[in-house]
């Protein structure tokens, strides 16, 4: 019985690792840390250790490089009017890897920050942006995205040499989508009829 369980567990683990590309390419975590992608898929998860010091570094890098356009709270009140708010549901639903890529390479009128910020600092900015979004949920009275728990789980997975989720429907992404859906339903229920 014990052998069958071990064989089954090993088979399942191998299938999961092959499906994520981890077994075929052990450097996929390194690649994810530099690109935000697992092959063609955006990853969801912060692949570096996030603690109070890292979060403060993310905040200071955000304030120095991002707040001028996106505003101190990520609402895009700080710069040109056509800057996307980081509170926009489209941004909030983006996987962490895609947000990292935008910070790295830029998008539309935004220049990339790869020359100015290290990979580690860009991931810290991603973590800080997620906390801004988390705070905005709390301020609006909607169910907050459980960011600290999600990050803790992702960090535990990394410590066990498992990569962040290389799928579009990761638990963290699904939680963000559920929170936004509930938030939109709450707002719609408070609109006057007519």
PDB file of N, CA and C in Angstrom, residues 32-70:
ATOM      1  N   UNK A  32      11.461  32.953 -15.322  1.00  0.00           N
ATOM      2  CA  UNK A  32      10.287  33.674 -14.820  1.00  0.00           C
ATOM      3  C   UNK A  32      10.710  34.935 -14.075  1.00  0.00           C
ATOM      4  N   UNK A  33      11.753  34.836 -13.264  1.00  0.00           N
ATOM      5  CA  UNK A  33      12.213  35.998 -12.505  1.00  0.00           C
ATOM      6  C   UNK A  33      12.670  37.128 -13.426  1.00  0.00           C
ATOM      7  N   UNK A  34      13.130  36.794 -14.615  1.00  0.00           N
ATOM      8  CA  UNK A  34      13.621  37.817 -15.548  1.00  0.00           C
ATOM      9  C   UNK A  34      12.570  38.291 -16.544  1.00  0.00           C
ATOM     10  N   UNK A  35      11.553  37.450 -16.830  1.00  0.00           N
ATOM     11  CA  UNK A  35      10.593  37.788 -17.886  1.00  0.00           C
ATOM     12  C   UNK A  35       9.140  37.868 -17.426  1.00  0.00           C
ATOM     13  N   UNK A  36       8.808  37.207 -16.314  1.00  0.00           N
ATOM     14  CA  UNK A  36       7.410  37.148 -15.886  1.00  0.00           C
ATOM     15  C   UNK A  36       6.629  36.068 -16.616  1.00  0.00           C
ATOM     16  N   UNK A  37       7.328  35.245 -17.398  1.00  0.00           N
ATOM     17  CA  UNK A  37       6.670  34.215 -18.216  1.00  0.00           C
ATOM     18  C   UNK A  37       7.233  32.825 -17.927  1.00  0.00           C
ATOM     19  N   UNK A  38       6.360  31.845 -18.135  1.00  0.00           N
ATOM     20  CA  UNK A  38       6.750  30.446 -18.234  1.00  0.00           C
ATOM     21  C   UNK A  38       6.431  30.069 -19.667  1.00  0.00           C
ATOM     22  N   UNK A  39       7.403  30.103 -20.531  1.00  0.00           N
ATOM     23  CA  UNK A  39       7.146  29.863 -21.949  1.00  0.00           C
ATOM     24  C   UNK A  39       6.266  30.970 -22.490  1.00  0.00           C
ATOM     25  N   UNK A  40       5.085  30.601 -22.985  1.00  0.00           N
ATOM     26  CA  UNK A  40       4.149  31.574 -23.548  1.00  0.00           C
ATOM     27  C   UNK A  40       3.134  32.083 -22.524  1.00  0.00           C
ATOM     28  N   UNK A  41       3.128  31.507 -21.326  1.00  0.00           N
ATOM     29  CA  UNK A  41       2.137  31.891 -20.314  1.00  0.00           C
ATOM     30  C   UNK A  41       2.715  32.895 -19.329  1.00  0.00           C
ATOM     31  N   UNK A  42       1.884  33.867 -18.949  1.00  0.00           N
ATOM     32  CA  UNK A  42       2.276  34.765 -17.867  1.00  0.00           C
ATOM     33  C   UNK A  42       2.229  33.974 -16.577  1.00  0.00           C
ATOM     34  N   UNK A  43       3.168  34.231 -15.695  1.00  0.00           N
ATOM     35  CA  UNK A  43       3.149  33.595 -14.385  1.00  0.00           C
ATOM     36  C   UNK A  43       2.405  34.465 -13.394  1.00  0.00           C
ATOM     37  N   UNK A  44       1.935  33.854 -12.337  1.00  0.00           N
ATOM     38  CA  UNK A  44       1.257  34.597 -11.283  1.00  0.00           C
ATOM     39  C   UNK A  44       1.908  34.217  -9.970  1.00  0.00           C
ATOM     40  N   UNK A  45       2.593  35.150  -9.378  1.00  0.00           N
ATOM     41  CA  UNK A  45       3.289  34.920  -8.124  1.00  0.00           C
ATOM     42  C   UNK A  45       4.536  35.781  -8.086  1.00  0.00           C
ATOM     43  N   UNK A  46       4.926  36.170  -6.899  1.00  0.00           N
ATOM     44  CA  UNK A  46       6.121  36.987  -6.709  1.00  0.00           C
ATOM     45  C   UNK A  46       7.269  36.019  -6.417  1.00  0.00           C
ATOM     46  N   UNK A  47       8.258  35.902  -7.301  1.00  0.00           N
ATOM     47  CA  UNK A  47       9.280  34.867  -7.148  1.00  0.00           C
ATOM     48  C   UNK A  47      10.460  35.243  -6.260  1.00  0.00           C
ATOM     49  N   UNK A  48      10.320  36.304  -5.483  1.00  0.00           N
ATOM     50  CA  UNK A  48      11.383  36.690  -4.552  1.00  0.00           C
ATOM     51  C   UNK A  48      10.778  36.803  -3.163  1.00  0.00           C
ATOM     52  N   UNK A  49      11.647  36.812  -2.171  1.00  0.00           N
ATOM     53  CA  UNK A  49      11.186  36.927  -0.786  1.00  0.00           C
ATOM     54  C   UNK A  49      10.652  38.343  -0.542  1.00  0.00           C
ATOM     55  N   UNK A  50       9.429  38.422  -0.036  1.00  0.00           N
ATOM     56  CA  UNK A  50       8.827  39.718   0.284  1.00  0.00           C
ATOM     57  C   UNK A  50       8.624  39.794   1.790  1.00  0.00           C
ATOM     58  N   UNK A  51       9.303  40.740   2.404  1.00  0.00           N
ATOM     59  CA  UNK A  51       9.123  41.025   3.821  1.00  0.00           C
ATOM     60  C   UNK A  51       8.969  42.543   3.953  1.00  0.00           C
ATOM     61  N   UNK A  52       8.993  43.049   5.168  1.00  0.00           N
ATOM     62  CA  UNK A  52       8.787  44.488   5.378  1.00  0.00           C
ATOM     63  C   UNK A  52       9.871  45.322   4.682  1.00  0.00           C
ATOM     64  N   UNK A  53      11.110  44.852   4.713  1.00  0.00           N
ATOM     65  CA  UNK A  53      12.207  45.586   4.071  1.00  0.00           C
ATOM     66  C   UNK A  53      12.008  45.605   2.555  1.00  0.00           C
ATOM     67  N   UNK A  54      11.652  44.460   1.980  1.00  0.00           N
ATOM     68  CA  UNK A  54      11.418  44.386   0.531  1.00  0.00           C
ATOM     69  C   UNK A  54      10.228  45.255   0.134  1.00  0.00           C
ATOM     70  N   UNK A  55       9.176  45.240   0.949  1.00  0.00           N
ATOM     71  CA  UNK A  55       7.997  46.044   0.637  1.00  0.00           C
ATOM     72  C   UNK A  55       8.331  47.533   0.696  1.00  0.00           C
ATOM     73  N   UNK A  56       9.149  47.932   1.651  1.00  0.00           N
ATOM     74  CA  UNK A  56       9.569  49.335   1.734  1.00  0.00           C
ATOM     75  C   UNK A  56      10.409  49.714   0.516  1.00  0.00           C
ATOM     76  N   UNK A  57      11.252  48.804   0.071  1.00  0.00           N
ATOM     77  CA  UNK A  57      12.048  49.060  -1.139  1.00  0.00           C
ATOM     78  C   UNK A  57      11.116  49.211  -2.349  1.00  0.00           C
ATOM     79  N   UNK A  58      10.103  48.362  -2.446  1.00  0.00           N
ATOM     80  CA  UNK A  58       9.130  48.476  -3.526  1.00  0.00           C
ATOM     81  C   UNK A  58       8.400  49.807  -3.479  1.00  0.00           C
ATOM     82  N   UNK A  59       8.048  50.247  -2.261  1.00  0.00           N
ATOM     83  CA  UNK A  59       7.364  51.534  -2.098  1.00  0.00           C
ATOM     84  C   UNK A  59       8.263  52.686  -2.538  1.00  0.00           C
ATOM     85  N   UNK A  60       9.525  52.678  -2.104  1.00  0.00           N
ATOM     86  CA  UNK A  60      10.417  53.785  -2.465  1.00  0.00           C
ATOM     87  C   UNK A  60      10.712  53.800  -3.962  1.00  0.00           C
ATOM     88  N   UNK A  61      10.866  52.637  -4.579  1.00  0.00           N
ATOM     89  CA  UNK A  61      11.090  52.571  -6.028  1.00  0.00           C
ATOM     90  C   UNK A  61       9.838  53.034  -6.775  1.00  0.00           C
ATOM     91  N   UNK A  62       8.654  52.655  -6.274  1.00  0.00           N
ATOM     92  CA  UNK A  62       7.401  53.108  -6.887  1.00  0.00           C
ATOM     93  C   UNK A  62       7.307  54.635  -6.793  1.00  0.00           C
ATOM     94  N   UNK A  63       7.537  55.178  -5.609  1.00  0.00           N
ATOM     95  CA  UNK A  63       7.417  56.628  -5.419  1.00  0.00           C
ATOM     96  C   UNK A  63       8.417  57.384  -6.296  1.00  0.00           C
ATOM     97  N   UNK A  64       9.621  56.845  -6.450  1.00  0.00           N
ATOM     98  CA  UNK A  64      10.654  57.523  -7.235  1.00  0.00           C
ATOM     99  C   UNK A  64      10.426  57.412  -8.744  1.00  0.00           C
ATOM    100  N   UNK A  65       9.819  56.318  -9.198  1.00  0.00           N
ATOM    101  CA  UNK A  65       9.740  56.063 -10.636  1.00  0.00           C
ATOM    102  C   UNK A  65       8.330  56.041 -11.215  1.00  0.00           C
ATOM    103  N   UNK A  66       7.338  55.723 -10.405  1.00  0.00           N
ATOM    104  CA  UNK A  66       5.990  55.471 -10.932  1.00  0.00           C
ATOM    105  C   UNK A  66       4.958  56.517 -10.509  1.00  0.00           C
ATOM    106  N   UNK A  67       5.108  57.042  -9.291  1.00  0.00           N
ATOM    107  CA  UNK A  67       4.084  57.923  -8.725  1.00  0.00           C
ATOM    108  C   UNK A  67       3.891  59.201  -9.530  1.00  0.00           C
ATOM    109  N   UNK A  68       4.917  59.649 -10.222  1.00  0.00           N
ATOM    110  CA  UNK A  68       4.785  60.883 -10.992  1.00  0.00           C
ATOM    111  C   UNK A  68       3.669  60.777 -12.035  1.00  0.00           C
ATOM    112  N   UNK A  69       3.453  59.584 -12.573  1.00  0.00           N
ATOM    113  CA  UNK A  69       2.368  59.382 -13.551  1.00  0.00           C
ATOM    114  C   UNK A  69       1.174  58.650 -12.946  1.00  0.00           C
ATOM    115  N   UNK A  70       1.438  57.607 -12.169  1.00  0.00           N
ATOM    116  CA  UNK A  70       0.351  56.775 -11.646  1.00  0.00           C
ATOM    117  C   UNK A  70      -0.213  57.290 -10.325  1.00  0.00           C
TER     118      UNK A  70
END
